[in-house]
Short mmCIF file of C-alpha atoms and ligand atoms in Angstrom, two decimals:
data_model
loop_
_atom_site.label_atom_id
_atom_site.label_comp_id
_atom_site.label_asym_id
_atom_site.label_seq_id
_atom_site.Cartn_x
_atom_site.Cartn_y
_atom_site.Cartn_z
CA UNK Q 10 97.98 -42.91 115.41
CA UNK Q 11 94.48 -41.66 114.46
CA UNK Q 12 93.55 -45.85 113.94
CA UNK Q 13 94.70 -46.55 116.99
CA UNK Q 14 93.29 -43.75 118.62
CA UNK Q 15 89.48 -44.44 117.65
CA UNK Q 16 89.86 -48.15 118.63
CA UNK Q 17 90.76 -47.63 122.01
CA UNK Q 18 87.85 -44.76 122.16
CA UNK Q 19 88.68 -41.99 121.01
CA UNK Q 20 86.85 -39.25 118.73
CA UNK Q 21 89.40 -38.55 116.24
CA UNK Q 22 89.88 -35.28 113.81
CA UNK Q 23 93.29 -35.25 111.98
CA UNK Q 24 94.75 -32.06 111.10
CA UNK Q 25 95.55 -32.08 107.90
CA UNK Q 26 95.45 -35.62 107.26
CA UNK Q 27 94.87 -37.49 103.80
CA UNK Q 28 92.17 -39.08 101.71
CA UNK Q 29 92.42 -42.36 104.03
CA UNK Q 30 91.99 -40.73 107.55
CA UNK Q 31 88.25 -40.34 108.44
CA UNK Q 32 87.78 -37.13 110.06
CA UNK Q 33 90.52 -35.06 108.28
CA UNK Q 34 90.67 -31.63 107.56
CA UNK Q 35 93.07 -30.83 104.35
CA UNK Q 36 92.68 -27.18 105.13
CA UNK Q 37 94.42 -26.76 108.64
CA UNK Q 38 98.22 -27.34 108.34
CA UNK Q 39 99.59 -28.73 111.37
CA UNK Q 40 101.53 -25.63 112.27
CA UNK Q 41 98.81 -22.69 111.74
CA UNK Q 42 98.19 -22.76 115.66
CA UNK Q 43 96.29 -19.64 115.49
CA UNK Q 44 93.75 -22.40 113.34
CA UNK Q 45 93.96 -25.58 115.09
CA UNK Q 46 93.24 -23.66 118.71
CA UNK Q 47 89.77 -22.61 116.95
CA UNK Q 48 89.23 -26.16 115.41
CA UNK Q 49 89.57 -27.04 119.20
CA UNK Q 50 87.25 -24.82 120.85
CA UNK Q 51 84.38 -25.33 118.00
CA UNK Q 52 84.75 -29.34 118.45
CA UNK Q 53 85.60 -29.73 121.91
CA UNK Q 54 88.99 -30.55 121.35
CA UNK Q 55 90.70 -31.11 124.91
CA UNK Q 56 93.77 -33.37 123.66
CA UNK Q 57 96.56 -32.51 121.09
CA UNK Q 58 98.57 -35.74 120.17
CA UNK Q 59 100.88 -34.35 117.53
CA UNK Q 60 102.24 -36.95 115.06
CA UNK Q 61 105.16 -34.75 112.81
CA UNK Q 62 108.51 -33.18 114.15
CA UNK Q 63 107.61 -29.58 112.48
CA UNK Q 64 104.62 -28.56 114.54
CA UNK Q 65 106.90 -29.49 117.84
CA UNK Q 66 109.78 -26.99 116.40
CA UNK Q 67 107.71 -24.36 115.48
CA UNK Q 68 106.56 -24.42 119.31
CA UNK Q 69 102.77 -26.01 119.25
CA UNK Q 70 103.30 -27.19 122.93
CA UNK Q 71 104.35 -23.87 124.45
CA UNK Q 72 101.56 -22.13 122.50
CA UNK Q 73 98.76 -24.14 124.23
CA UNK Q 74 100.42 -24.26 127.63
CA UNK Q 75 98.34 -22.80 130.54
CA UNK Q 76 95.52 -23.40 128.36
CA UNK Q 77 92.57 -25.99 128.93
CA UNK Q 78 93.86 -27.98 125.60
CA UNK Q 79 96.55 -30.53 126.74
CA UNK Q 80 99.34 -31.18 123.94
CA UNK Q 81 101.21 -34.84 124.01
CA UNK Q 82 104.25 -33.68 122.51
CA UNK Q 83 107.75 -31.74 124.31
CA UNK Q 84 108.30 -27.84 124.04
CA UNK Q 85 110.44 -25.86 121.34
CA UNK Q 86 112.69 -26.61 124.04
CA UNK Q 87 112.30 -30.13 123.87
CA UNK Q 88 112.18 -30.52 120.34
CA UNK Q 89 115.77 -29.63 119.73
CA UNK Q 90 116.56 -33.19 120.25
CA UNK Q 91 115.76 -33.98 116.94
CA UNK Q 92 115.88 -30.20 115.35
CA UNK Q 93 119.37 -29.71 115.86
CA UNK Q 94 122.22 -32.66 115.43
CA UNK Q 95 124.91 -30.20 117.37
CA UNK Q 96 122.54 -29.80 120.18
CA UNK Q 97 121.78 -33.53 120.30
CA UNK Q 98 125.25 -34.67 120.20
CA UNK Q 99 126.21 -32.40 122.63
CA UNK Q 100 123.53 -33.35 125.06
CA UNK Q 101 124.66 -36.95 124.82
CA UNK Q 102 128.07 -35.64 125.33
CA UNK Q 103 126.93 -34.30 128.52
CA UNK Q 104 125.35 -37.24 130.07
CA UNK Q 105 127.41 -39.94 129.25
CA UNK Q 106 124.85 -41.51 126.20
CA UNK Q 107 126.83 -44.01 123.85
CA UNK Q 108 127.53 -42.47 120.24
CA UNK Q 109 129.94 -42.03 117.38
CA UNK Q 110 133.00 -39.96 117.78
CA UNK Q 111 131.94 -36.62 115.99
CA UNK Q 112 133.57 -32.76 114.59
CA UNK Q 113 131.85 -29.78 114.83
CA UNK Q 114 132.14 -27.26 111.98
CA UNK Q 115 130.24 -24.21 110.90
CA UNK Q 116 130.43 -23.29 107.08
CA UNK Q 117 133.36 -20.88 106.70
CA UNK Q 118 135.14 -24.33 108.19
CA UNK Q 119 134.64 -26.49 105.53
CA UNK Q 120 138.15 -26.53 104.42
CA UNK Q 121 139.08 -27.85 107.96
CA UNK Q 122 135.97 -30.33 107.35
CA UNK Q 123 137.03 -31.73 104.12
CA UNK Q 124 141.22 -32.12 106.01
CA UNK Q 125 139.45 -34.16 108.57
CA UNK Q 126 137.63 -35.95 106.08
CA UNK Q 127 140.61 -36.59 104.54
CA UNK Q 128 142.29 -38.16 107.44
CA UNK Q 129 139.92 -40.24 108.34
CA UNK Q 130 140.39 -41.57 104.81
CA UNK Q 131 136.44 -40.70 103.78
CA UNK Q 132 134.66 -43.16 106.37
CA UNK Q 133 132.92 -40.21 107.93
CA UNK Q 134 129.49 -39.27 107.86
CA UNK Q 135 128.19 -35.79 107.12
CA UNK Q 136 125.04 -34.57 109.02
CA UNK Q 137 123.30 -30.85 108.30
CA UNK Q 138 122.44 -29.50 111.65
CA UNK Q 139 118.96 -28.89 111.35
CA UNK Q 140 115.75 -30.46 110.04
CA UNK Q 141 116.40 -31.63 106.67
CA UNK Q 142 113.29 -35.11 105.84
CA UNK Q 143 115.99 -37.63 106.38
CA UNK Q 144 117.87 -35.67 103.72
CA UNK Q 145 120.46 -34.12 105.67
CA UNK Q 146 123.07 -37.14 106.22
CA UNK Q 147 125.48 -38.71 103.88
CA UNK Q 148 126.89 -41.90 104.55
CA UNK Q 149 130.55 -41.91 103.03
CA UNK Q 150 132.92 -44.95 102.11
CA UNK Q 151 135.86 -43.05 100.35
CA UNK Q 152 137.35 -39.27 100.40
CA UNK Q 153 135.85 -38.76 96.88
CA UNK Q 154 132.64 -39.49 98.60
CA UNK Q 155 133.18 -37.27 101.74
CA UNK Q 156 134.09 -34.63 99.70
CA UNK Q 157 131.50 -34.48 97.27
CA UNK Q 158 128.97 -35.02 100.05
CA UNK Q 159 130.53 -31.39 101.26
CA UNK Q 160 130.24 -29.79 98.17
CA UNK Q 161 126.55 -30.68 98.07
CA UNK Q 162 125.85 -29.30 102.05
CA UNK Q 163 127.78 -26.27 100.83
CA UNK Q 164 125.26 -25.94 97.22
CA UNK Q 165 122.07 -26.88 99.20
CA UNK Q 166 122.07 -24.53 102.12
CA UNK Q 167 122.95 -20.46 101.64
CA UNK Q 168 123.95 -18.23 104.66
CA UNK Q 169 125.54 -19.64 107.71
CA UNK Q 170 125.46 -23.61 108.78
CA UNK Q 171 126.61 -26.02 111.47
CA UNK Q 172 127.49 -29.79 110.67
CA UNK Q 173 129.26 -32.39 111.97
CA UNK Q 174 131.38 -34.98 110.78
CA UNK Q 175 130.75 -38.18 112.29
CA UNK Q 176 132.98 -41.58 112.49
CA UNK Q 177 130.90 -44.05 110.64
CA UNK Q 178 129.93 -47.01 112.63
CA UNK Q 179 129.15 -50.68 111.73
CA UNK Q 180 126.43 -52.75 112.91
CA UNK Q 181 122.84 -53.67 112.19
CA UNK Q 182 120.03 -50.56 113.47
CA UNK Q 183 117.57 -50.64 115.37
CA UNK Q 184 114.78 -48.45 116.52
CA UNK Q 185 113.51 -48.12 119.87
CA UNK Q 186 110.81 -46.16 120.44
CA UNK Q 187 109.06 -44.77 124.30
CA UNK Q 188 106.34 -42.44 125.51
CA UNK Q 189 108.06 -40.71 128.17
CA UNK Q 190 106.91 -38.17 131.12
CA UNK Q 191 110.40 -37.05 131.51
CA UNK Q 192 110.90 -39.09 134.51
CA UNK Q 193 110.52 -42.52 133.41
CA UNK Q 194 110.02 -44.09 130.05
CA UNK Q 195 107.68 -47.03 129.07
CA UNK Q 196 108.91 -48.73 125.73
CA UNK Q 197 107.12 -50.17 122.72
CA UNK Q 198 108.44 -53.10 120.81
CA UNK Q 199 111.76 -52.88 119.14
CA UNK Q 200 111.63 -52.27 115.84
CA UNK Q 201 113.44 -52.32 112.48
CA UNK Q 202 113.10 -49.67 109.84
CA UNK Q 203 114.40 -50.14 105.91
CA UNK Q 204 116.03 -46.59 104.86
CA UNK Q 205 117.57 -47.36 101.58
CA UNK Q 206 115.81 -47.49 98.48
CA UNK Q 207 116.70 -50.95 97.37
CA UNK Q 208 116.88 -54.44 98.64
CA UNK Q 209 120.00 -55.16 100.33
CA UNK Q 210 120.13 -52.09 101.71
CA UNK Q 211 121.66 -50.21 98.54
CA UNK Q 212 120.94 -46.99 97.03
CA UNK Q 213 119.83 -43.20 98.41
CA UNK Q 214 118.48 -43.01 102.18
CA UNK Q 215 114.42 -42.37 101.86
CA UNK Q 216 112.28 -41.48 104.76
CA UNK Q 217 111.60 -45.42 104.97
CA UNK Q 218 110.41 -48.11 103.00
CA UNK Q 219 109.29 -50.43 105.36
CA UNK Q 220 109.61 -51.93 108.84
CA UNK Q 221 108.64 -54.78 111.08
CA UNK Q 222 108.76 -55.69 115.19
CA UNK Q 223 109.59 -56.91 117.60
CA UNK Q 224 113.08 -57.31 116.04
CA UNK Q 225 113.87 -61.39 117.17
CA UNK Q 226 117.93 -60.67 118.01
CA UNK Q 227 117.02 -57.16 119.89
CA UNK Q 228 116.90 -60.15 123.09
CA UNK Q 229 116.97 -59.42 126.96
CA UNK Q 230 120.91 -58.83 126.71
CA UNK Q 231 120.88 -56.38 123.78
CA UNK Q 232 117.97 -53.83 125.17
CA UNK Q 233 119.46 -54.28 128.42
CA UNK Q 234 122.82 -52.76 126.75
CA UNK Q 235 120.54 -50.41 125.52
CA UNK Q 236 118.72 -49.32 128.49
CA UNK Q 237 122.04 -48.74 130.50
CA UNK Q 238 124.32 -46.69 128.09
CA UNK Q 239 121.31 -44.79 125.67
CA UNK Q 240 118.20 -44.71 127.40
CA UNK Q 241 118.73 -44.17 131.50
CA UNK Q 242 121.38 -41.41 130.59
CA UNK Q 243 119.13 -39.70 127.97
CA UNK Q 244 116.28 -39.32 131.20
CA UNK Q 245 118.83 -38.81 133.25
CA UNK Q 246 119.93 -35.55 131.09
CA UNK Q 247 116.07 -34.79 130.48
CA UNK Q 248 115.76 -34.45 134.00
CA UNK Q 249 118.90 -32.76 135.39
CA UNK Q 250 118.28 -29.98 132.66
CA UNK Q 251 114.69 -29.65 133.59
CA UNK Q 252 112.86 -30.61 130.21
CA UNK Q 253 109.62 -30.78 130.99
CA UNK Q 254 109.44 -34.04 128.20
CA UNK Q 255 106.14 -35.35 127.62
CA UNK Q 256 105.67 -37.70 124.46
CA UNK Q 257 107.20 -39.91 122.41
CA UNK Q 258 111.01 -40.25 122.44
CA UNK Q 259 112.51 -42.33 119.63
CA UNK Q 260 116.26 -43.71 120.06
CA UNK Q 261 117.97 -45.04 116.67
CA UNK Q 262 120.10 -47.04 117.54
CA UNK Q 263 123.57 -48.87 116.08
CA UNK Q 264 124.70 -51.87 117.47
CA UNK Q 265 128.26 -51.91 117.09
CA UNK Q 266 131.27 -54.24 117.69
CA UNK Q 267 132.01 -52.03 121.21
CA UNK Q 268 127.71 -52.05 121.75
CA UNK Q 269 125.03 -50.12 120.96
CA UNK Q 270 125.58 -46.20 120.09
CA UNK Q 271 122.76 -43.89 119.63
CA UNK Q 272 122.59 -42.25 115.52
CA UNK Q 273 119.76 -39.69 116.77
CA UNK Q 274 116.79 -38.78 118.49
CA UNK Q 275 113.39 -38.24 117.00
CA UNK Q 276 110.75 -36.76 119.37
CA UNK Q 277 107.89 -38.98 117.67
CA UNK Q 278 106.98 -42.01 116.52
CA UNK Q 279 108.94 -43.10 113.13
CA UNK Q 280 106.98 -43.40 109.76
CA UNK Q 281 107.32 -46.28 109.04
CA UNK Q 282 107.42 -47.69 112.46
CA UNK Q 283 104.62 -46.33 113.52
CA UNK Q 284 102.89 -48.43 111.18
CA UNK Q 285 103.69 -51.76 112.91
CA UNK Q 286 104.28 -50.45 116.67
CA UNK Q 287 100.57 -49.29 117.25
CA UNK Q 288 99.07 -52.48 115.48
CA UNK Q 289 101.40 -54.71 117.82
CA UNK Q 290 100.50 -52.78 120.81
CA UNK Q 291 97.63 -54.72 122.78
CA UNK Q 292 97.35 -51.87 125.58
CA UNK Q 293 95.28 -48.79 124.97
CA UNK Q 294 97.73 -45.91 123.20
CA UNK Q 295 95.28 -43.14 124.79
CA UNK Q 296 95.62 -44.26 128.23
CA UNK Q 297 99.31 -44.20 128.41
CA UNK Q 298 98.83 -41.00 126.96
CA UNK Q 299 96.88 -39.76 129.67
CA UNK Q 300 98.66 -41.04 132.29
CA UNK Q 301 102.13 -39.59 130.77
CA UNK Q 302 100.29 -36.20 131.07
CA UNK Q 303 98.32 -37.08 134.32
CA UNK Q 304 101.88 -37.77 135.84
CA UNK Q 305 100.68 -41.69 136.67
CA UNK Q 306 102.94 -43.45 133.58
CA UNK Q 307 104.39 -45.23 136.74
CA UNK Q 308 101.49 -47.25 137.03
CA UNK Q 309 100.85 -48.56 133.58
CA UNK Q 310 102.27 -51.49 131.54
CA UNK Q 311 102.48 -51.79 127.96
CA UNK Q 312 101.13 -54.81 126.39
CA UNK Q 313 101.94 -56.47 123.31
CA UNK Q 314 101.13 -58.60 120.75
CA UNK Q 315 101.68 -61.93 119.94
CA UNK Q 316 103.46 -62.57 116.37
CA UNK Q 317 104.77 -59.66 114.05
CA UNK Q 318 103.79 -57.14 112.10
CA UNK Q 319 105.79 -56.12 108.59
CA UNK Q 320 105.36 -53.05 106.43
CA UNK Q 321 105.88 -52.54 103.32
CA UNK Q 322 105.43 -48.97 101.92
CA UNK Q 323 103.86 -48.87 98.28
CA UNK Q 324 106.12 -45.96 96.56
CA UNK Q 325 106.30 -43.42 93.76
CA UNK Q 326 108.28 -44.64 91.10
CA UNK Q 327 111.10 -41.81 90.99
CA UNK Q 328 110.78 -41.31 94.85
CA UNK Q 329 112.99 -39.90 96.99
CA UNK Q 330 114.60 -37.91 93.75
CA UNK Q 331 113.27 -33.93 94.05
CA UNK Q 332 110.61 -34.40 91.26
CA UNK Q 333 108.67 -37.71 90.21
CA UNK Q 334 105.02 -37.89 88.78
CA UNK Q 335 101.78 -38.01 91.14
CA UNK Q 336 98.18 -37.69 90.30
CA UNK Q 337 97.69 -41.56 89.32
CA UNK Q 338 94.33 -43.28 90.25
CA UNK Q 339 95.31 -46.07 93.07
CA UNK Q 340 93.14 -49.50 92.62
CA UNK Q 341 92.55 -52.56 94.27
CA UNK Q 342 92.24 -51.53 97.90
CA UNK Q 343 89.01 -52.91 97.98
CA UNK Q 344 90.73 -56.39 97.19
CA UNK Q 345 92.72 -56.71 100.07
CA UNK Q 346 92.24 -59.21 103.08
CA UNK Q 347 90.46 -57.58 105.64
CA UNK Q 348 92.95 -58.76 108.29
CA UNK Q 349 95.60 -56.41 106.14
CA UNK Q 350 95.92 -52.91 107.36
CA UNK Q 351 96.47 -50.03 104.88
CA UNK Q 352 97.58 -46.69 106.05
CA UNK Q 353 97.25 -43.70 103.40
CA UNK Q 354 100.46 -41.71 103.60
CA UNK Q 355 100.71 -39.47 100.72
CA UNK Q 356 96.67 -39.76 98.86
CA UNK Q 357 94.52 -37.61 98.06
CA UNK Q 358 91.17 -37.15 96.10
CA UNK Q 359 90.51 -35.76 92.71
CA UNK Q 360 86.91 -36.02 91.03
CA UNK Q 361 85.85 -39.13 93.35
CA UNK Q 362 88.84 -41.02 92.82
CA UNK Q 363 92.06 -42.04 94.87
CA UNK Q 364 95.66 -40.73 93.63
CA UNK Q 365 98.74 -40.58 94.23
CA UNK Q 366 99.84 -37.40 95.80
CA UNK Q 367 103.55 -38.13 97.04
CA UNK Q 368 106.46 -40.03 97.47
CA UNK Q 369 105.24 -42.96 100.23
CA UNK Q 370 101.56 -43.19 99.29
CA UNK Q 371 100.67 -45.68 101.71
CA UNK Q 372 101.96 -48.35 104.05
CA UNK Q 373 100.19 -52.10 103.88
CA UNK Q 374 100.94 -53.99 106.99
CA UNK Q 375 100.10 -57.82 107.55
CA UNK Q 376 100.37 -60.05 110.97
CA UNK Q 377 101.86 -63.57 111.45
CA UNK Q 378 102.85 -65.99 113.76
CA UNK Q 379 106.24 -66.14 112.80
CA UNK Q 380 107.96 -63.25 110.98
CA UNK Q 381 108.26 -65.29 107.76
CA UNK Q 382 104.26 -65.54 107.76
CA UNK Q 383 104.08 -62.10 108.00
CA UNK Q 384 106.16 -61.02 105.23
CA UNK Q 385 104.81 -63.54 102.80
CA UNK Q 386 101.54 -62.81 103.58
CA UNK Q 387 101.95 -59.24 103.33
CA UNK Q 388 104.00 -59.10 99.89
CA UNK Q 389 100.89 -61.32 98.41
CA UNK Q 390 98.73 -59.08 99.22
CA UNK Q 391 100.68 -55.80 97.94
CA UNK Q 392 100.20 -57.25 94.48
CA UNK Q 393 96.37 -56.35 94.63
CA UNK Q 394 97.28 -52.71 95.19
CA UNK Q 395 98.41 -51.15 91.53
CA UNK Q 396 98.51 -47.44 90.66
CA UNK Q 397 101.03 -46.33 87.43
CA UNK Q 398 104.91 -46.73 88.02
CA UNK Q 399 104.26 -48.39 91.92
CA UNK Q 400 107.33 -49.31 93.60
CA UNK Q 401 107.80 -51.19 96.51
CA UNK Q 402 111.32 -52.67 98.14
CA UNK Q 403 111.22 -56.35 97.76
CA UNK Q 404 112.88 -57.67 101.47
CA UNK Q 405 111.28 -55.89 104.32
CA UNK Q 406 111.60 -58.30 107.55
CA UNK Q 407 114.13 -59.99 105.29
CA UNK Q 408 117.59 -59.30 106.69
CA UNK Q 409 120.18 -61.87 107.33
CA UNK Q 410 120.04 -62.46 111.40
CA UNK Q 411 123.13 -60.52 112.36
CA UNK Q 412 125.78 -62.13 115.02
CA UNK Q 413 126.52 -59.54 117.26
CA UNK Q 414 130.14 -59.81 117.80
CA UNK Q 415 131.94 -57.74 120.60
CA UNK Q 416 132.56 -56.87 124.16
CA UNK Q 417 129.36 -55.32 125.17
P1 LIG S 518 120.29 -40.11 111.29
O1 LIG S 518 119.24 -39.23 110.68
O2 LIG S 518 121.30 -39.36 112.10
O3 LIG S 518 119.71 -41.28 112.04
O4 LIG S 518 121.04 -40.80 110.06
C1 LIG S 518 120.32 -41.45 109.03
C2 LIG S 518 120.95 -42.79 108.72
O5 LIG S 518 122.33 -42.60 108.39
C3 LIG S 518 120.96 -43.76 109.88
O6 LIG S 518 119.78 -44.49 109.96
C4 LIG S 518 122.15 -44.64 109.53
O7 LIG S 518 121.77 -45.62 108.57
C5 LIG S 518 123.10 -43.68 108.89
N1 LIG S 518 124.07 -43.17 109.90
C6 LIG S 518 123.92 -42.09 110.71
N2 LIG S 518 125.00 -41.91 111.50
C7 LIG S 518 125.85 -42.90 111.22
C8 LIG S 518 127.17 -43.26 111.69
N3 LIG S 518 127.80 -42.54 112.61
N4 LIG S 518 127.75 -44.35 111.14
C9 LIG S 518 127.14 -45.07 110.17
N5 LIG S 518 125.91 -44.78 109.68
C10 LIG S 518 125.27 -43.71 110.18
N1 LIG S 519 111.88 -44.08 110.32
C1 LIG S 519 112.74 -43.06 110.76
C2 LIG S 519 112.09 -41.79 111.04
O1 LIG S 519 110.88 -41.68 111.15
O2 LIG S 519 112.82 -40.81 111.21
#
């Protein structure tokens, strides 16, 4: 966001940003308001686009309202969308917005849970109610499965807990990602992200390891599907419980047999979405910010590029397990083809040199004509990028074209 900020003008600080994002500031965490509203009013600060789902929680928005600092970015209110699963589902419950079947339980239910499980013979899928990294949902296949995924909710979390059990669906995912004033919506490429750890879609869920747009079977048919029975009734709700919604409002997205259902909402970009959708978005990212918060989005148009974009995220060996090594020097970026973006997720520096400080260290993104093109060209180039124990998922872009079967 900060890249594509400062090309279409902007003057850019990132709070706290990483050893690859010019203007960052390692000492102001993004939800010490009390810090960032003086970082503001010693720079000059008049806009607040917030990238992460934790400063939105904790309330950033509503603690700069009525203030001259405009913040892109829903309330606490807002937010909840994403913070809480129970409230999200219910909220699609109330306006009509296509989704699994789902069971509500709070922790002194989990025998009830683990019936239900049961009965639907262990094809569920568990989901913690609150913010959890991507580490809250367990995709079951048997009742051994089910029911060890509720013995782990019940060891991980102390005190009281909601969760729901969800029917698991079938289908490829998609993501589709729009800044929104509330009102109306304006939509960025579709995209694909990879959440499993290895090829072929096997192995734990991660935060991502890679993602490319626009997504060539997500056709005129499919995100008009979309459109009608996720995305009109989710505004539709925004507006007829009076969110005052301004920023970006992810969808992810199943397309099933009976059509597309909605998994969840994010109230941000994705990471690694992000990563490709700004990159493949011709149109200036700050103006359609400024008209979502001018009240004018009505009167822009999103442009995009020609060709796609694929990234692939360079990894921790060990990631997403709790614990893994970091602190390894990172080499070769100076090798890469200029025309290759690299985007520093977890980095930092230690006596003048570049390490690893995390589980997704970085994110190298290539462009092509075709989306072939791009993922060759991009996988050649990861090869100049080492650092000790690297690991990166070998078929981004790569998926076999899915036939989507159905009455939609
Ligand atoms: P969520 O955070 O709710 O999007 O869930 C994370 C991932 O779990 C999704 O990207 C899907 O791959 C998977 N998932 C979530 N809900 C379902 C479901 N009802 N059926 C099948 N897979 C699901
Ligand atoms: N890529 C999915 C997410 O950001 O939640």
């Amino acid at each position: 966001m900060a890249w594509k900020l400062t090309r279409d003008g902007a003057t850019v600080h990132v709070l706290p940003g990483n050893a690859g994002i010019p203007n960052s500031h390692p000492e102001i965490s993004a939800t010490d308001f009390p810090a960032i509203q003086s970082f503001c009013e010693a720079n000059g600060v008049k806009l607040i686009v917030v990238g992460p789902e934790a400063p939105l929680a904790a309330g950033v928005t509503d603690y700069f309202a009525g203030s001259d600092i405009r913040v892109f970015g829903p309330s606490r209110a807002g937010a909840v969308l994403e913070s809480s699963k129970v409230w999200s589902k219910e909220f699609m419950r109330r306006h009509g917005v296509a989704t699994a079947m789902s069971w509500q339980y709070r922790s002194d239910k989990l025998d009830e849970a683990r019936a239900k499980a049961t009965e639907l013979d262990g094809q569920v899928v568990v989901k913690y109610d609150g913010l959890a990294a991507g580490k809250g949902v367990y995709v079951c296949s048997s009742v051994e499965e089910a029911q060890a995924a509720l013995d782990d909710l019940q060891q991980q979390h102390t005190g009281w807990f909601s969760f729901l059990l969800e029917e698991k669906l079938t289908g490829p995912e998609i993501s589709i990602i729009g800044v929104t004033d509330g009102n109306r919506v304006r939509l960025l490429a579709p995209s694909q992200d990879h959440k499993q750890l290895l090829a072929g879609d096997q192995g734990p869920n991660t935060g991502g390891m890679g993602a490319y747009c626009p997504v060539p079977f997500a056709d005129d048919n499919v995100l008009a599907a979309i459109r009608t029975s996720i995305v009109d009734p989710t505004l539709l709700g925004l507006q007829n419980e009076q969110f005052d919604f301004k920023g970006f409002l992810y969808f992810g997205i199943m397309l099933t047999p009976q059509g597309p259902k909605l998994l969840e909402y994010n109230v941000r970009l994705g990471d690694p979405e992000a990563e490709v959708l700004l990159p493949a978005m011709e149109s200036s990212l700050l103006e359609l910010i400024e008209a979502t918060l001018d009240g004018t989005l009505q009167q822009t148009v999103v442009r995009q590029r020609r060709g796609y974009y694929v990234g692939v995220v360079l990894a921790s060996g060990g990631y997403p397990a709790a614990q893994f090594p970091t602190g390894f020097p990172i080499t070769g970026l100076d090798q890469l083809h200029p025309s290759i973006l690299a985007f520093h997720g977890a980095t930092r520096q230690q006596n003048g040199e570049l390490v690893t400080s995390g589980g997704r260290v970085m994110v190298l993104v290539g462009h092509g004509e075709e989306l072939e093109d791009a993922v060759n060209y991009v996988y050649r180039e990861a090869e100049r990028v080492k650092f000790k124990d690297v690991y990166i998922r070998t078929d981004i872009g790569q998926r076999p074209e899915p036939t989507l079967a159905g009455n939609w």
